[in-house]
Amino acid sequence: MKLTARQQEILDYLHAEHRQSGIMPSTREIQEHFGFASQTAAVSHLRALEKKGAIVKKDRKARSLIFADAADREPIVDVPIYGAIPAGYSDDTTPEADGTLSVDVRSMGLDERSKAYALKVRGESMIEAHIMDGDHVVLEYREPRDQDIVAALIDGETTLKRYVNNGRKPFLKAENPDFPDLIPAQELLIQGVMVGLVRGASRRW
Amino acid sequence: MKLTARQQEILDYLHAEHRQSGIMPSTREIQEHFGFASQTAAVSHLRALEKKGAIVKKDRKARSLIFADAADREPIVDVPIYGAIPAGYSDDTTPEADGTLSVDVRSMGLDERSKAYALKVRGESMIEAHIMDGDHVVLEYREPRDQDIVAALIDGETTLKRYVNNGRKPFLKAENPDFPDLIPAQELLIQGVMVGLVRGASRRW
DNA sequence: CAAGAACATGGATAAAAATACAGCGTGCGC
DNA sequence: GCGCACGCTGTATTTTTATCCATGTTCTTG
């Protein structure tokens, strides 16, 4: 169903207000903003918007409208970005984060409950897996499977490697011919499994 | 300032409710959820949370609390994902989107006003720029600069190419030796400039 | 042209929600 | 042992807000 121009205006106002202040306008605030002489004007517009499926309202509650597309939108998780993960990391101590990255659950295939985190990639050791210097890699805590890309603690530093488990002893492998490292995986602390990647602007590619 | 255990419980409840339903609980709803006999209990907790800086309240408004960290968090934009952009695209007609991608403004360096969109990458023509098949590329409408990666309309299909403008005639270049195409850029419709990349899970790398 | 949708006014009502005030017990630091 | 933050009860008041009814104007559209 298509919205009329006026209805789109109302919807835009709702969006703008909600984005800016975080709370939904009440009918009176809509009325005042548009200069309506009566609340009914605002109410009937909201009703029209609801009928056309643009918003969803819960009855008899203050400011209880939500945008229809927000209702079925994938939730967003804020994953903390760590420059590096210190050695004795346990669940209680939260290492200091260099900001957060917000990603929607679906595009990463994340589980909302699993504590994910992001790591800023340094160096070119995974360049052949098309992971560049400066990329942010999103990781999850879980058991690695064969060919997963994992974050591992090597010599007190966290680095990204491919986890290979082909029946024999599992080992870690860099994706760069300059790093022909084959490191037995048992002795190492696997700190996470890569589930996604975010490459931002402000860089050259 | 540290929160007490009870205050953290209240804050968690607020977070959970807000994430799930999109609207903030009122004092009565808090009261009922925790089984308080009086609204004042909820109110005083909210006051404590506000004093400690966990939430921000606007006076005399229903459901007008917002989380303090949400107030200064980077805004999130929902960029539509297009499989391909049709030829005669104009600002009025919105091509159908294959879902949306939510990214925070800062990590992409996006301008919130500029209408960004995402494109699902097909094929390996940009593999040497480390853009893989299945990646989602985020693009902005603006003039391309030298060495930018752009989406261009070639033979009715949208493809990703590197824009090269070294003083002479600008042209487009694929980042794959199997695609040695040099296409004069003038004759083509540049549909966007790459500003970021999101690589999701549910694929092998 | 009739019918309906969209858009608006004016006034009224009741539910929902924030706010206020007066207490009470417990633990903690000084 | 005094003050103070914390967590809560109980009652009352005021503001905010959603909702309803009756009515009128302009469009569009079959």
Coordinates of C-alpha atoms (C1' of nucleotides) in Angstrom, one line a residue:
Chain A
M1 CA 0.0 0.0 0.0
K2 CA 1.3 3.4 -0.9
L3 CA 1.4 6.3 1.5
T4 CA 0.1 9.7 0.6
A5 CA 2.4 12.6 0.6
R6 CA 1.0 13.9 3.9
Q7 CA 1.3 10.4 5.5
Q8 CA 4.9 10.2 4.3
E9 CA 5.6 13.5 6.0
I10 CA 4.2 12.2 9.2
L11 CA 6.2 9.1 9.0
D12 CA 9.3 11.0 8.2
Y13 CA 8.7 13.2 11.3
L14 CA 8.3 10.1 13.4
H15 CA 11.5 8.7 12.1
A16 CA 13.4 11.9 12.6
E17 CA 12.2 12.4 16.1
H18 CA 12.8 8.8 17.1
R19 CA 16.3 8.8 15.6
Q20 CA 17.3 12.0 17.3
S21 CA 15.8 11.7 20.7
G22 CA 15.2 8.0 21.0
I23 CA 11.6 8.3 22.0
M24 CA 8.5 8.3 20.0
P25 CA 6.4 11.5 19.7
S26 CA 3.0 11.4 21.3
T27 CA -0.1 12.4 19.4
R28 CA 0.0 15.8 20.9
E29 CA 3.6 16.4 19.9
I30 CA 2.6 15.4 16.4
Q31 CA -0.3 17.8 16.5
E32 CA 1.9 20.6 17.7
H33 CA 4.7 20.0 15.2
F34 CA 2.3 20.1 12.3
G35 CA 0.2 22.8 13.7
F36 CA -3.0 20.7 13.8
A37 CA -5.8 22.3 15.7
S38 CA -7.0 19.0 16.9
Q39 CA -5.4 15.8 18.1
T40 CA -7.7 13.8 16.0
A41 CA -5.8 14.9 12.9
A42 CA -2.7 13.2 14.2
V43 CA -4.6 10.2 15.4
S44 CA -6.3 9.6 12.2
H45 CA -3.0 9.8 10.3
L46 CA -1.5 7.3 12.7
R47 CA -4.5 5.1 12.1
A48 CA -4.0 5.4 8.4
L49 CA -0.3 4.6 8.7
E50 CA -1.2 1.6 10.8
K51 CA -3.7 0.4 8.3
K52 CA -1.2 0.6 5.5
G53 CA 1.3 -1.3 7.6
A54 CA 3.9 1.4 8.1
I55 CA 3.7 1.4 11.8
V56 CA 2.5 -0.9 14.5
K57 CA 0.6 0.3 17.6
K58 CA 0.0 -1.2 20.9
D59 CA -3.3 -0.1 22.3
R60 CA -3.8 2.1 25.4
K61 CA -0.1 2.7 25.9
A62 CA 1.8 5.9 25.8
R63 CA 4.2 6.4 22.9
S64 CA 3.7 2.8 22.0
L65 CA 4.2 2.9 18.2
I66 CA 7.0 1.2 16.5
F67 CA 7.9 1.2 12.9
A68 CA 6.7 -1.9 11.1
D69 CA 10.1 -2.4 9.4
A70 CA 11.7 -2.2 12.8
A71 CA 9.5 -4.9 14.2
D72 CA 10.7 -7.6 11.9
R73 CA 14.2 -6.1 11.4
E74 CA 17.1 -8.2 12.5
P75 CA 18.4 -7.2 15.8
I76 CA 21.7 -5.4 16.1
V77 CA 24.5 -6.4 18.3
D78 CA 27.2 -4.1 19.4
V79 CA 30.5 -6.0 19.3
P80 CA 33.4 -4.5 21.2
I81 CA 36.6 -4.0 19.2
Y82 CA 39.8 -5.2 20.8
G83 CA 43.2 -4.3 19.5
A84 CA 44.6 -7.4 20.9
I85 CA 43.3 -9.9 23.4
P86 CA 45.6 -10.3 26.4
A87 CA 46.9 -13.7 27.5
G88 CA 45.0 -14.7 30.6
Y89 CA 41.6 -13.6 29.3
S90 CA 38.7 -15.0 31.3
D91 CA 35.0 -14.2 31.1
D92 CA 35.0 -11.9 34.1
T93 CA 37.7 -9.5 33.1
T94 CA 36.7 -7.3 30.2
P95 CA 39.7 -6.1 28.3
E96 CA 39.4 -2.5 27.3
A97 CA 37.7 -2.0 24.0
D98 CA 38.7 0.4 21.3
G99 CA 35.1 1.3 20.5
T100 CA 32.3 -0.9 19.3
L101 CA 31.1 -2.1 15.9
S102 CA 27.4 -2.5 15.3
V103 CA 26.3 -5.2 13.0
D104 CA 23.0 -6.8 12.3
V105 CA 22.7 -10.3 13.4
R106 CA 21.6 -11.8 10.1
S107 CA 24.3 -10.5 7.8
M108 CA 26.9 -12.0 10.2
G109 CA 24.9 -15.1 11.0
L110 CA 25.6 -14.3 14.6
D111 CA 23.9 -15.9 17.5
E112 CA 22.6 -13.1 19.7
R113 CA 23.5 -14.8 22.9
S114 CA 27.0 -15.7 22.0
K115 CA 29.4 -13.0 23.0
A116 CA 31.0 -11.9 19.8
Y117 CA 33.8 -9.5 19.5
A118 CA 35.8 -7.8 16.8
L119 CA 39.5 -7.6 16.1
K120 CA 41.4 -5.1 14.1
V121 CA 43.6 -6.9 11.6
R122 CA 47.2 -5.9 11.5
G123 CA 49.5 -7.0 8.8
E124 CA 49.1 -9.0 5.7
S125 CA 49.4 -12.5 7.0
M126 CA 45.9 -13.5 5.8
I127 CA 46.0 -11.6 2.6
E128 CA 45.3 -14.7 0.5
A129 CA 42.1 -15.2 2.4
H130 CA 41.3 -11.7 1.3
I131 CA 41.6 -10.2 4.7
M132 CA 43.4 -6.9 4.5
D133 CA 45.4 -4.8 6.9
G134 CA 42.9 -2.6 8.8
D135 CA 39.9 -4.8 8.4
H136 CA 37.7 -5.6 11.3
V137 CA 37.2 -9.3 11.8
V138 CA 34.2 -10.4 13.9
L139 CA 34.7 -13.5 15.9
E140 CA 32.7 -15.8 18.1
Y141 CA 33.7 -18.0 20.9
R142 CA 33.2 -21.6 19.8
E143 CA 35.1 -24.7 18.8
P144 CA 36.9 -24.3 15.5
R145 CA 36.2 -26.6 12.7
D146 CA 38.4 -27.6 9.8
Q147 CA 39.3 -24.6 7.6
D148 CA 37.8 -22.1 10.0
I149 CA 39.8 -18.9 10.4
V150 CA 40.6 -18.4 14.0
A151 CA 42.2 -15.9 16.4
A152 CA 45.0 -17.6 18.3
L153 CA 47.4 -16.4 20.9
I154 CA 51.0 -16.8 19.7
D155 CA 53.9 -15.4 21.7
G156 CA 51.6 -13.2 23.7
E157 CA 50.1 -11.7 20.6
T158 CA 46.7 -12.4 19.0
T159 CA 46.9 -13.3 15.4
L160 CA 44.6 -14.6 12.7
K161 CA 45.3 -18.0 11.2
R162 CA 43.5 -20.8 9.3
Y163 CA 42.6 -23.8 11.4
V164 CA 43.3 -27.1 9.5
N165 CA 42.1 -30.4 10.9
N166 CA 42.4 -33.1 8.3
G167 CA 42.2 -36.2 10.4
R168 CA 45.8 -35.9 11.7
K169 CA 47.0 -33.4 14.2
P170 CA 45.3 -30.0 13.8
F171 CA 47.5 -27.1 13.0
L172 CA 47.4 -23.4 12.1
K173 CA 48.4 -21.9 8.8
A174 CA 48.9 -18.4 7.6
E175 CA 47.4 -17.3 4.3
N176 CA 50.5 -15.7 3.0
P177 CA 53.4 -17.4 1.2
D178 CA 55.8 -15.2 3.3
F179 CA 54.5 -16.8 6.4
P180 CA 54.9 -20.5 5.8
D181 CA 54.1 -21.3 9.5
L182 CA 52.6 -24.5 10.4
I183 CA 51.9 -24.3 14.1
P184 CA 50.5 -27.3 16.1
A185 CA 47.1 -26.2 17.3
Q186 CA 47.0 -28.0 20.6
E187 CA 49.6 -25.9 22.3
L188 CA 47.8 -22.8 21.5
L189 CA 44.8 -20.9 22.9
I190 CA 42.2 -20.4 20.3
Q191 CA 40.4 -17.2 21.1
G192 CA 37.6 -17.1 18.6
V193 CA 36.3 -18.2 15.2
M194 CA 35.8 -15.8 12.5
V195 CA 32.2 -15.2 11.5
G196 CA 32.4 -12.0 9.6
L197 CA 34.4 -9.1 8.3
V198 CA 33.8 -5.4 8.1
R199 CA 36.0 -3.2 6.0
G200 CA 35.5 0.5 6.5
A201 CA 36.2 3.5 4.5
S202 CA 39.0 6.0 5.3
R203 CA 41.6 3.7 3.7
R204 CA 42.8 2.9 0.3
W205 CA 42.1 -0.3 -1.5
Chain B
M1 CA 30.0 5.1 39.3
K2 CA 29.2 1.5 39.9
L3 CA 25.7 0.1 39.9
T4 CA 24.4 -2.1 42.7
A5 CA 23.2 -5.6 41.8
R6 CA 19.6 -4.5 42.1
Q7 CA 20.2 -1.5 39.9
Q8 CA 21.9 -3.6 37.3
E9 CA 18.9 -5.9 37.3
I10 CA 16.6 -3.0 36.6
L11 CA 18.9 -1.8 33.8
D12 CA 19.0 -5.3 32.3
Y13 CA 15.2 -5.4 32.3
L14 CA 15.0 -2.1 30.6
H15 CA 17.5 -3.2 28.0
A16 CA 15.7 -6.5 27.4
E17 CA 12.3 -4.9 27.1
H18 CA 13.5 -2.1 24.9
R19 CA 15.3 -4.5 22.6
Q20 CA 12.4 -6.8 22.3
S21 CA 9.4 -4.6 22.0
G22 CA 11.0 -1.3 20.9
I23 CA 9.4 0.7 23.6
M24 CA 10.5 1.6 27.1
P25 CA 8.7 0.2 30.1
S26 CA 6.8 2.7 32.2
T27 CA 7.3 2.9 36.0
R28 CA 4.2 0.7 36.5
E29 CA 5.5 -1.9 34.2
I30 CA 8.7 -2.0 36.0
Q31 CA 6.8 -2.2 39.3
E32 CA 4.7 -5.1 38.1
H33 CA 7.7 -7.0 36.6
F34 CA 9.6 -6.9 39.8
G35 CA 6.6 -7.3 42.0
F36 CA 7.0 -4.0 43.8
A37 CA 4.0 -3.0 45.9
S38 CA 4.7 0.6 45.2
Q39 CA 5.6 2.6 42.1
T40 CA 8.0 4.6 44.2
A41 CA 10.4 1.7 44.3
A42 CA 10.7 1.8 40.6
V43 CA 10.9 5.5 40.5
S44 CA 13.7 5.7 43.0
H45 CA 15.7 3.1 41.2
L46 CA 15.3 5.1 38.0
R47 CA 16.5 8.1 39.8
A48 CA 19.5 6.3 41.1
L49 CA 20.3 5.0 37.6
E50 CA 20.0 8.5 36.3
K51 CA 22.2 9.9 39.0
K52 CA 24.8 7.3 38.2
G53 CA 24.6 8.2 34.6
A54 CA 23.2 4.9 33.2
I55 CA 20.1 6.5 31.8
V56 CA 18.9 9.9 30.8
K57 CA 15.4 11.0 31.6
K58 CA 13.3 13.8 30.2
D59 CA 10.9 15.2 32.7
R60 CA 7.2 14.8 32.6
K61 CA 7.0 12.6 29.6
A62 CA 5.8 9.1 29.3
R63 CA 8.4 6.5 28.7
S64 CA 10.9 9.1 28.1
L65 CA 14.1 7.4 29.3
I66 CA 16.9 6.6 27.1
F67 CA 20.1 4.8 27.8
A68 CA 23.1 7.0 28.3
D69 CA 25.3 4.9 26.1
A70 CA 22.7 5.0 23.3
A71 CA 22.7 8.8 23.5
D72 CA 26.3 9.1 22.3
R73 CA 26.5 5.9 20.3
E74 CA 27.2 6.2 16.7
P75 CA 23.9 6.1 14.8
I76 CA 23.1 3.1 12.7
V77 CA 22.0 3.3 9.1
D78 CA 20.0 0.7 7.3
V79 CA 21.3 0.4 3.8
P80 CA 19.1 -1.5 1.4
I81 CA 20.7 -4.4 -0.5
Y82 CA 20.2 -4.5 -4.2
G83 CA 21.0 -7.5 -6.3
A84 CA 21.5 -5.2 -9.2
I85 CA 20.6 -1.6 -10.0
P86 CA 18.3 -1.2 -13.0
A87 CA 19.3 1.1 -15.9
G88 CA 17.1 4.2 -15.6
Y89 CA 17.4 4.6 -11.9
S90 CA 16.2 7.9 -10.6
D91 CA 15.7 9.2 -7.1
D92 CA 12.0 8.6 -7.1
T93 CA 11.8 5.0 -8.1
T94 CA 13.1 2.7 -5.4
P95 CA 14.3 -0.5 -6.9
E96 CA 13.2 -3.5 -4.9
A97 CA 15.7 -4.4 -2.2
D98 CA 16.8 -7.8 -1.1
G99 CA 16.7 -7.0 2.5
T100 CA 18.8 -4.4 4.4
L101 CA 22.2 -4.3 6.0
S102 CA 22.6 -2.3 9.2
V103 CA 26.0 -0.7 9.7
D104 CA 27.1 1.9 12.1
V105 CA 28.0 5.2 10.6
R106 CA 31.5 5.5 12.0
S107 CA 33.0 2.2 11.0
M108 CA 31.9 2.9 7.4
G109 CA 32.8 6.6 7.5
L110 CA 29.3 7.2 6.1
D111 CA 27.5 10.4 5.9
E112 CA 24.1 9.9 7.5
R113 CA 22.4 12.0 4.9
S114 CA 23.9 10.5 1.8
K115 CA 21.8 7.7 0.6
A116 CA 24.0 4.7 0.8
Y117 CA 23.2 1.2 -0.5
A118 CA 24.7 -2.2 -0.6
L119 CA 25.4 -4.5 -3.5
K120 CA 25.9 -8.2 -3.3
V121 CA 29.1 -9.1 -5.2
R122 CA 28.8 -11.8 -7.8
G123 CA 31.9 -13.3 -9.3
E124 CA 35.6 -12.9 -8.8
S125 CA 36.3 -9.9 -11.0
M126 CA 37.6 -7.8 -8.0
I127 CA 39.4 -10.6 -6.2
E128 CA 42.7 -8.9 -6.3
A129 CA 41.2 -6.0 -4.4
H130 CA 40.2 -8.7 -1.9
I131 CA 36.5 -8.4 -2.6
M132 CA 35.1 -11.9 -2.7
D133 CA 32.1 -13.5 -4.3
G134 CA 29.2 -13.1 -1.9
D135 CA 30.6 -10.0 -0.1
H136 CA 28.3 -7.1 0.4
V137 CA 29.8 -3.8 -0.8
V138 CA 28.5 -0.6 0.6
L139 CA 28.3 2.3 -1.8
E140 CA 27.6 6.0 -1.7
Y141 CA 26.4 8.3 -4.5
R142 CA 29.2 10.7 -5.2
E143 CA 31.8 11.6 -7.8
P144 CA 34.5 9.0 -8.1
R145 CA 38.1 9.9 -7.5
D146 CA 41.2 8.2 -8.9
Q147 CA 41.6 4.6 -7.6
D148 CA 38.1 4.5 -6.1
I149 CA 36.2 1.3 -6.5
V150 CA 32.9 2.0 -8.2
A151 CA 29.7 0.3 -9.3
A152 CA 29.1 0.9 -13.0
L153 CA 26.4 -0.1 -15.4
I154 CA 27.9 -2.2 -18.2
D155 CA 25.6 -3.9 -20.7
G156 CA 22.6 -3.5 -18.5
E157 CA 24.3 -5.1 -15.5
T158 CA 25.9 -3.5 -12.5
T159 CA 29.5 -4.5 -11.9
L160 CA 32.3 -3.4 -9.6
K161 CA 35.4 -1.9 -11.2
R162 CA 38.3 0.3 -10.2
Y163 CA 38.1 3.8 -11.4
V164 CA 41.4 5.1 -12.8
N165 CA 41.9 8.7 -13.6
N166 CA 45.6 9.5 -14.1
G167 CA 45.4 12.8 -15.9
R168 CA 44.4 11.3 -19.2
K169 CA 41.0 9.7 -20.0
P170 CA 39.5 8.0 -17.0
F171 CA 38.7 4.3 -17.4
L172 CA 37.5 1.3 -15.5
K173 CA 39.6 -1.7 -14.6
A174 CA 38.9 -5.1 -13.2
E175 CA 41.0 -6.4 -10.4
N176 CA 41.5 -9.8 -11.9
P177 CA 44.0 -10.9 -14.6
D178 CA 41.3 -12.9 -16.2
F179 CA 39.3 -9.7 -16.9
P180 CA 41.8 -7.4 -18.6
D181 CA 39.1 -4.9 -19.4
L182 CA 39.8 -1.3 -19.9
I183 CA 36.6 0.5 -20.4
P184 CA 36.4 4.2 -21.0
A185 CA 34.6 5.7 -18.1
Q186 CA 32.8 8.5 -19.9
E187 CA 30.3 6.3 -21.7
L188 CA 29.3 4.6 -18.5
L189 CA 27.0 5.3 -15.7
I190 CA 28.8 5.3 -12.4
Q191 CA 26.2 4.2 -9.8
G192 CA 28.2 4.6 -6.7
V193 CA 31.5 4.7 -4.9
M194 CA 32.5 1.9 -2.5
V195 CA 32.9 3.0 1.0
G196 CA 32.8 -0.3 2.9
L197 CA 32.5 -4.0 2.8
V198 CA 30.7 -6.5 4.9
R199 CA 31.5 -10.2 4.7
G200 CA 29.1 -12.4 6.4
A201 CA 29.2 -15.9 7.7
S202 CA 27.4 -18.8 6.1
R203 CA 30.1 -19.2 3.5
R204 CA 33.5 -20.7 3.2
W205 CA 36.6 -18.7 3.1
Chain C
dC1 C1' -22.5 12.6 -9.9
dA2 C1' -22.3 9.7 -6.0
dA3 C1' -19.1 7.3 -3.1
dG4 C1' -15.3 7.1 -0.7
dA5 C1' -11.0 8.4 0.9
dA6 C1' -8.0 11.8 2.7
dC7 C1' -7.6 15.7 5.6
dA8 C1' -9.1 18.6 9.0
dT9 C1' -11.8 21.0 13.3
dG10 C1' -13.7 21.2 18.3
dG11 C1' -14.7 19.3 22.4
dA12 C1' -14.9 15.7 25.8
dT13 C1' -13.5 11.5 28.6
dA14 C1' -10.9 8.0 30.7
dA15 C1' -6.8 5.5 31.0
dA16 C1' -1.9 5.7 31.7
dA17 C1' 2.0 7.6 33.6
dA18 C1' 5.0 10.7 36.1
dT19 C1' 5.5 12.9 40.3
dA20 C1' 5.1 14.1 45.3
dC21 C1' 5.3 13.3 50.2
dA22 C1' 5.8 10.6 54.5
dG23 C1' 7.8 6.7 56.2
dC24 C1' 10.6 2.2 57.6
dG25 C1' 14.6 -1.1 58.0
dT26 C1' 19.4 -2.4 56.9
dG27 C1' 24.0 -2.0 56.3
dC28 C1' 28.2 0.9 56.0
dG29 C1' 31.8 4.3 56.9
dC30 C1' 33.6 7.6 60.0
Chain D
dG1 C1' 26.2 6.7 67.2
dC2 C1' 25.4 9.8 63.6
dG3 C1' 24.7 10.5 58.8
dC4 C1' 23.9 8.4 54.6
dA5 C1' 23.0 5.5 50.6
dC6 C1' 20.1 1.8 49.5
dG7 C1' 15.7 -0.7 48.9
dC8 C1' 11.3 -0.6 49.7
dT9 C1' 5.9 0.4 51.3
dG10 C1' 1.6 3.3 51.0
dT11 C1' -1.2 6.9 49.5
dA12 C1' -2.3 10.8 46.9
dT13 C1' -2.1 14.3 43.1
dT14 C1' -1.3 16.1 38.6
dT15 C1' 0.0 15.8 34.0
dT16 C1' 0.2 13.4 29.9
dT17 C1' -1.7 10.7 26.6
dA18 C1' -4.8 7.8 23.9
dT19 C1' -9.3 7.4 22.4
dC20 C1' -14.1 8.8 21.1
dC21 C1' -17.9 11.4 18.9
dA22 C1' -19.8 14.6 15.7
dT23 C1' -18.9 17.4 11.8
dG24 C1' -17.1 19.6 7.6
dT25 C1' -14.0 20.3 3.4
dT26 C1' -11.7 18.9 -0.3
dC27 C1' -10.2 15.7 -3.5
dT28 C1' -10.2 11.6 -6.5
dT29 C1' -12.4 7.9 -9.0
dG30 C1' -15.5 4.6 -10.7

